[in-house]
Structures are given as structure tokens and as C-alpha cells.
Short mmCIF file of N, CA and C in Angstrom, two decimals:
data_model
loop_
_atom_site.label_atom_id
_atom_site.label_comp_id
_atom_site.label_asym_id
_atom_site.label_seq_id
_atom_site.Cartn_x
_atom_site.Cartn_y
_atom_site.Cartn_z
N MET A 1 -62.13 109.14 -21.18
CA MET A 1 -61.75 107.75 -21.12
C MET A 1 -60.56 107.54 -22.05
N ALA A 2 -59.49 107.06 -21.50
CA ALA A 2 -58.29 106.78 -22.28
C ALA A 2 -58.47 105.50 -23.08
N GLU A 3 -57.71 105.38 -24.15
CA GLU A 3 -57.75 104.15 -24.94
C GLU A 3 -56.45 103.40 -24.70
N PHE A 4 -56.57 102.13 -24.38
CA PHE A 4 -55.40 101.29 -24.14
C PHE A 4 -55.34 100.19 -25.19
N ARG A 5 -54.13 99.85 -25.57
CA ARG A 5 -53.91 98.73 -26.48
C ARG A 5 -53.40 97.55 -25.67
N THR A 6 -53.67 96.36 -26.17
CA THR A 6 -53.32 95.16 -25.40
C THR A 6 -51.83 95.07 -25.09
N ASN A 7 -50.97 95.50 -26.01
CA ASN A 7 -49.53 95.41 -25.73
C ASN A 7 -49.11 96.34 -24.60
N GLU A 8 -49.76 97.50 -24.48
CA GLU A 8 -49.48 98.44 -23.39
C GLU A 8 -49.97 97.86 -22.05
N VAL A 9 -51.16 97.30 -22.05
CA VAL A 9 -51.72 96.71 -20.84
C VAL A 9 -50.85 95.53 -20.39
N ARG A 10 -50.41 94.74 -21.34
CA ARG A 10 -49.55 93.59 -21.03
C ARG A 10 -48.28 94.04 -20.30
N ARG A 11 -47.66 95.11 -20.77
CA ARG A 11 -46.47 95.65 -20.10
C ARG A 11 -46.78 96.08 -18.68
N ARG A 12 -47.92 96.75 -18.47
CA ARG A 12 -48.28 97.20 -17.13
C ARG A 12 -48.52 96.01 -16.19
N TYR A 13 -49.20 94.99 -16.71
CA TYR A 13 -49.45 93.80 -15.90
C TYR A 13 -48.13 93.18 -15.42
N ARG A 14 -47.20 93.04 -16.35
CA ARG A 14 -45.95 92.35 -16.01
C ARG A 14 -45.01 93.21 -15.19
N HIS A 15 -44.80 94.45 -15.59
CA HIS A 15 -43.77 95.29 -14.97
C HIS A 15 -44.28 96.08 -13.77
N LYS A 16 -45.43 96.67 -13.89
CA LYS A 16 -45.95 97.49 -12.79
C LYS A 16 -46.55 96.62 -11.69
N LEU A 17 -47.39 95.66 -12.09
CA LEU A 17 -48.10 94.84 -11.12
C LEU A 17 -47.37 93.54 -10.78
N GLY A 18 -46.38 93.17 -11.59
CA GLY A 18 -45.62 91.95 -11.32
C GLY A 18 -46.43 90.68 -11.50
N LEU A 19 -47.42 90.69 -12.39
CA LEU A 19 -48.24 89.51 -12.61
C LEU A 19 -47.51 88.51 -13.49
N GLY A 20 -47.60 87.25 -13.12
CA GLY A 20 -47.04 86.19 -13.95
C GLY A 20 -47.90 86.00 -15.19
N GLU A 21 -47.26 85.64 -16.28
CA GLU A 21 -47.98 85.51 -17.54
C GLU A 21 -47.78 84.11 -18.10
N ARG A 22 -48.87 83.52 -18.56
CA ARG A 22 -48.76 82.27 -19.31
C ARG A 22 -49.64 82.40 -20.54
N ILE A 23 -49.36 81.59 -21.51
CA ILE A 23 -50.09 81.68 -22.77
C ILE A 23 -51.12 80.56 -22.85
N GLY A 24 -52.37 80.95 -23.01
CA GLY A 24 -53.46 80.01 -23.22
C GLY A 24 -53.77 79.95 -24.70
N SER A 25 -54.88 79.38 -25.05
CA SER A 25 -55.24 79.29 -26.47
C SER A 25 -55.71 80.65 -26.97
N GLY A 26 -54.81 81.40 -27.56
CA GLY A 26 -55.15 82.70 -28.12
C GLY A 26 -55.12 83.86 -27.15
N HIS A 27 -54.82 83.62 -25.89
CA HIS A 27 -54.83 84.68 -24.89
C HIS A 27 -53.64 84.55 -23.94
N TYR A 28 -53.29 85.68 -23.36
CA TYR A 28 -52.36 85.67 -22.23
C TYR A 28 -53.23 85.51 -20.98
N VAL A 29 -52.75 84.74 -20.04
CA VAL A 29 -53.50 84.47 -18.81
C VAL A 29 -52.69 84.98 -17.63
N TYR A 30 -53.35 85.70 -16.72
CA TYR A 30 -52.68 86.29 -15.56
C TYR A 30 -53.44 85.94 -14.30
N GLU A 31 -52.72 85.54 -13.26
CA GLU A 31 -53.30 85.42 -11.93
C GLU A 31 -52.97 86.70 -11.19
N ILE A 32 -53.99 87.31 -10.62
CA ILE A 32 -53.81 88.57 -9.90
C ILE A 32 -53.58 88.23 -8.43
N VAL A 33 -52.34 88.37 -8.01
CA VAL A 33 -51.94 88.03 -6.65
C VAL A 33 -51.13 89.20 -6.11
N SER A 34 -51.46 89.65 -4.91
CA SER A 34 -50.73 90.76 -4.31
C SER A 34 -49.34 90.31 -3.90
N PRO A 35 -48.43 91.25 -3.69
CA PRO A 35 -47.08 90.89 -3.23
C PRO A 35 -47.08 90.12 -1.91
N SER A 36 -48.12 90.32 -1.10
CA SER A 36 -48.21 89.59 0.18
C SER A 36 -48.82 88.21 0.01
N GLY A 37 -49.23 87.86 -1.23
CA GLY A 37 -49.75 86.53 -1.52
C GLY A 37 -51.26 86.41 -1.53
N THR A 38 -51.98 87.52 -1.40
CA THR A 38 -53.44 87.48 -1.43
C THR A 38 -53.92 87.26 -2.86
N TYR A 39 -54.70 86.20 -3.07
CA TYR A 39 -55.26 85.92 -4.39
C TYR A 39 -56.45 86.84 -4.62
N ILE A 40 -56.42 87.58 -5.73
CA ILE A 40 -57.48 88.53 -6.04
C ILE A 40 -58.37 87.99 -7.16
N GLY A 41 -57.79 87.34 -8.14
CA GLY A 41 -58.56 86.80 -9.24
C GLY A 41 -57.64 86.43 -10.39
N HIS A 42 -58.24 86.27 -11.55
CA HIS A 42 -57.46 86.02 -12.76
C HIS A 42 -58.11 86.76 -13.91
N THR A 43 -57.32 87.00 -14.93
CA THR A 43 -57.81 87.74 -16.09
C THR A 43 -57.11 87.24 -17.34
N PHE A 44 -57.67 87.59 -18.46
CA PHE A 44 -57.14 87.19 -19.76
C PHE A 44 -56.92 88.44 -20.60
N LEU A 45 -56.00 88.34 -21.53
CA LEU A 45 -55.73 89.44 -22.44
C LEU A 45 -55.43 88.85 -23.80
N SER A 46 -56.13 89.33 -24.82
CA SER A 46 -55.91 88.83 -26.17
C SER A 46 -54.51 89.16 -26.64
N ARG A 47 -53.97 88.29 -27.46
CA ARG A 47 -52.68 88.60 -28.07
C ARG A 47 -52.91 89.62 -29.16
N GLY A 48 -51.92 90.45 -29.40
CA GLY A 48 -52.04 91.45 -30.44
C GLY A 48 -51.94 92.85 -29.89
N ARG A 49 -52.34 93.81 -30.73
CA ARG A 49 -52.20 95.21 -30.37
C ARG A 49 -53.51 95.98 -30.48
N ALA A 50 -54.60 95.27 -30.49
CA ALA A 50 -55.90 95.91 -30.67
C ALA A 50 -56.26 96.79 -29.47
N PRO A 51 -57.05 97.83 -29.71
CA PRO A 51 -57.54 98.63 -28.59
C PRO A 51 -58.55 97.83 -27.77
N ILE A 52 -58.61 98.14 -26.49
CA ILE A 52 -59.54 97.47 -25.59
C ILE A 52 -60.77 98.35 -25.46
N GLY A 53 -61.90 97.85 -25.92
CA GLY A 53 -63.14 98.61 -25.91
C GLY A 53 -63.79 98.70 -24.54
N LYS A 54 -64.78 99.56 -24.44
CA LYS A 54 -65.45 99.84 -23.16
C LYS A 54 -66.07 98.60 -22.52
N PRO A 55 -66.82 97.74 -23.24
CA PRO A 55 -67.40 96.56 -22.58
C PRO A 55 -66.33 95.60 -22.04
N LEU A 56 -65.25 95.43 -22.79
CA LEU A 56 -64.18 94.55 -22.33
C LEU A 56 -63.47 95.15 -21.12
N ARG A 57 -63.27 96.45 -21.12
CA ARG A 57 -62.63 97.11 -19.98
C ARG A 57 -63.46 96.93 -18.71
N ALA A 58 -64.76 96.98 -18.83
CA ALA A 58 -65.62 96.77 -17.66
C ALA A 58 -65.48 95.34 -17.15
N ARG A 59 -65.40 94.38 -18.06
CA ARG A 59 -65.23 92.98 -17.65
C ARG A 59 -63.89 92.77 -16.97
N ILE A 60 -62.84 93.35 -17.54
CA ILE A 60 -61.50 93.21 -16.94
C ILE A 60 -61.49 93.86 -15.55
N ALA A 61 -62.11 95.02 -15.41
CA ALA A 61 -62.15 95.70 -14.11
C ALA A 61 -62.82 94.82 -13.06
N ARG A 62 -63.89 94.13 -13.44
CA ARG A 62 -64.55 93.22 -12.49
C ARG A 62 -63.59 92.10 -12.08
N GLN A 63 -62.78 91.62 -13.02
CA GLN A 63 -61.82 90.57 -12.69
C GLN A 63 -60.75 91.08 -11.73
N PHE A 64 -60.43 92.36 -11.81
CA PHE A 64 -59.49 92.99 -10.89
C PHE A 64 -60.18 93.44 -9.61
N ARG A 65 -61.52 93.30 -9.55
CA ARG A 65 -62.34 93.67 -8.39
C ARG A 65 -62.27 95.16 -8.08
N VAL A 66 -62.29 95.98 -9.14
CA VAL A 66 -62.32 97.43 -9.02
C VAL A 66 -63.29 97.99 -10.05
N SER A 67 -63.58 99.28 -9.96
CA SER A 67 -64.41 99.93 -10.97
C SER A 67 -63.61 100.10 -12.26
N ALA A 68 -64.32 100.32 -13.35
CA ALA A 68 -63.64 100.54 -14.64
C ALA A 68 -62.74 101.78 -14.57
N ARG A 69 -63.19 102.80 -13.86
CA ARG A 69 -62.38 104.02 -13.71
C ARG A 69 -61.08 103.72 -12.95
N ASP A 70 -61.18 102.91 -11.89
CA ASP A 70 -59.98 102.55 -11.14
C ASP A 70 -59.03 101.70 -11.97
N TRP A 71 -59.58 100.80 -12.80
CA TRP A 71 -58.72 100.00 -13.67
C TRP A 71 -58.01 100.91 -14.67
N ASP A 72 -58.74 101.88 -15.23
CA ASP A 72 -58.12 102.86 -16.14
C ASP A 72 -56.98 103.58 -15.43
N ASP A 73 -57.24 104.02 -14.19
CA ASP A 73 -56.20 104.74 -13.42
C ASP A 73 -55.01 103.84 -13.14
N LEU A 74 -55.25 102.58 -12.88
CA LEU A 74 -54.16 101.63 -12.63
C LEU A 74 -53.28 101.47 -13.87
N ILE A 75 -53.88 101.32 -15.03
CA ILE A 75 -53.13 101.13 -16.27
C ILE A 75 -52.47 102.44 -16.72
N ALA A 76 -53.11 103.57 -16.48
CA ALA A 76 -52.56 104.88 -16.87
C ALA A 76 -51.58 105.42 -15.84
N CYS A 77 -51.29 104.66 -14.79
CA CYS A 77 -50.33 105.02 -13.74
C CYS A 77 -50.78 106.20 -12.88
N ARG A 78 -52.08 106.39 -12.78
CA ARG A 78 -52.60 107.37 -11.83
C ARG A 78 -52.92 106.72 -10.49
N LEU A 79 -52.97 105.38 -10.49
CA LEU A 79 -53.16 104.59 -9.27
C LEU A 79 -51.96 103.66 -9.17
N SER A 80 -51.25 103.73 -8.06
CA SER A 80 -50.04 102.91 -7.91
C SER A 80 -50.41 101.46 -7.63
N ALA A 81 -49.48 100.59 -7.94
CA ALA A 81 -49.67 99.17 -7.64
C ALA A 81 -49.83 98.96 -6.14
N GLU A 82 -49.08 99.70 -5.35
CA GLU A 82 -49.15 99.57 -3.89
C GLU A 82 -50.54 99.93 -3.38
N ASP A 83 -51.10 101.03 -3.89
CA ASP A 83 -52.43 101.44 -3.47
C ASP A 83 -53.50 100.44 -3.93
N TYR A 84 -53.32 99.91 -5.12
CA TYR A 84 -54.27 98.90 -5.60
C TYR A 84 -54.23 97.66 -4.72
N PHE A 85 -53.05 97.10 -4.49
CA PHE A 85 -52.94 95.86 -3.71
C PHE A 85 -53.32 96.07 -2.25
N ALA A 86 -53.13 97.28 -1.72
CA ALA A 86 -53.48 97.56 -0.33
C ALA A 86 -54.97 97.37 -0.07
N ARG A 87 -55.79 97.49 -1.09
CA ARG A 87 -57.24 97.29 -0.94
C ARG A 87 -57.59 95.86 -0.54
N PHE A 88 -56.69 94.93 -0.80
CA PHE A 88 -56.99 93.53 -0.58
C PHE A 88 -56.20 92.92 0.57
N ASP A 89 -55.35 93.73 1.21
CA ASP A 89 -54.60 93.22 2.35
C ASP A 89 -55.53 92.97 3.52
N ASP A 90 -55.18 91.99 4.32
CA ASP A 90 -55.94 91.67 5.52
C ASP A 90 -55.62 92.73 6.57
N PRO A 91 -56.63 93.44 7.07
CA PRO A 91 -56.38 94.50 8.06
C PRO A 91 -55.65 93.97 9.31
N SER A 92 -55.83 92.72 9.64
CA SER A 92 -55.15 92.18 10.82
C SER A 92 -53.65 92.08 10.62
N ASP A 93 -53.18 92.12 9.37
CA ASP A 93 -51.75 92.07 9.08
C ASP A 93 -51.07 93.42 9.30
N ARG A 94 -51.85 94.49 9.45
CA ARG A 94 -51.28 95.84 9.56
C ARG A 94 -51.05 96.26 11.00
N GLY A 95 -51.30 95.40 11.93
CA GLY A 95 -51.13 95.77 13.33
C GLY A 95 -52.42 96.30 13.91
N SER A 96 -52.39 96.61 15.18
CA SER A 96 -53.63 97.07 15.83
C SER A 96 -53.83 98.56 15.58
N ARG A 97 -54.97 98.89 15.01
CA ARG A 97 -55.31 100.29 14.75
C ARG A 97 -56.65 100.64 15.36
N GLY A 98 -57.35 99.63 15.82
CA GLY A 98 -58.67 99.88 16.38
C GLY A 98 -58.62 99.80 17.89
N LEU A 99 -59.75 99.48 18.46
CA LEU A 99 -59.82 99.38 19.91
C LEU A 99 -59.11 98.11 20.38
N GLU A 100 -58.42 98.23 21.44
CA GLU A 100 -57.72 97.09 22.04
C GLU A 100 -58.73 96.28 22.87
N ALA A 101 -58.56 94.98 22.86
CA ALA A 101 -59.41 94.12 23.70
C ALA A 101 -58.99 94.32 25.16
N THR A 102 -59.95 94.46 26.04
CA THR A 102 -59.63 94.67 27.45
C THR A 102 -59.99 93.46 28.27
#
């Protein structure tokens, strides 16, 4: 299990995932929205440089609607933003891949 600091995660949220950031009372607030506009959820990140512990990582992963391992992979750049967001795309937007209606 890798250890992440809040400043590193903040950079990944903004630059890799393109999440908008606003400042709440003591926290950064992010809406998780795919490039195609699909709303996934929202999450918070404490200001500062503290390490993110295991219980908090599990909570954040739930907010991203993935497992803690997948969230780790997303932040460590083992899972691309495209692959992450593709999980939430509407299959009907990808064209017909199944059986055609007759």
C-alpha cells in the first residue's frame, strides 16, 4: 500500500482528473464529473501535507465509487483517468455493440 500526501493527491485531482476545486471550511471540495459530463460524486481533501491514512482512503474510494485499491492505482498513475471515467459512461453513448433490434 502506497502512502499519499494530501498535496500530491490534490495535484492528481486537478491535473490528471481535471476536477474543479473550491475551498470549504478547512477542506478542498471536488465534484467528480467525467469529461462527458456524468456526475459521479463529490469528495473532500484536507488542506495541508499530511499523509492519508487507510480508513480515510477507504472513505475517499467510496466517494469515487471504486475500491480502495483502484483509488490507489488512480492516484499512483497505474490507472488512467480515461479508464476510470469509462466505468461511468452510458453504454448507449458508445454505439451499438450488442444485439440489434429486429
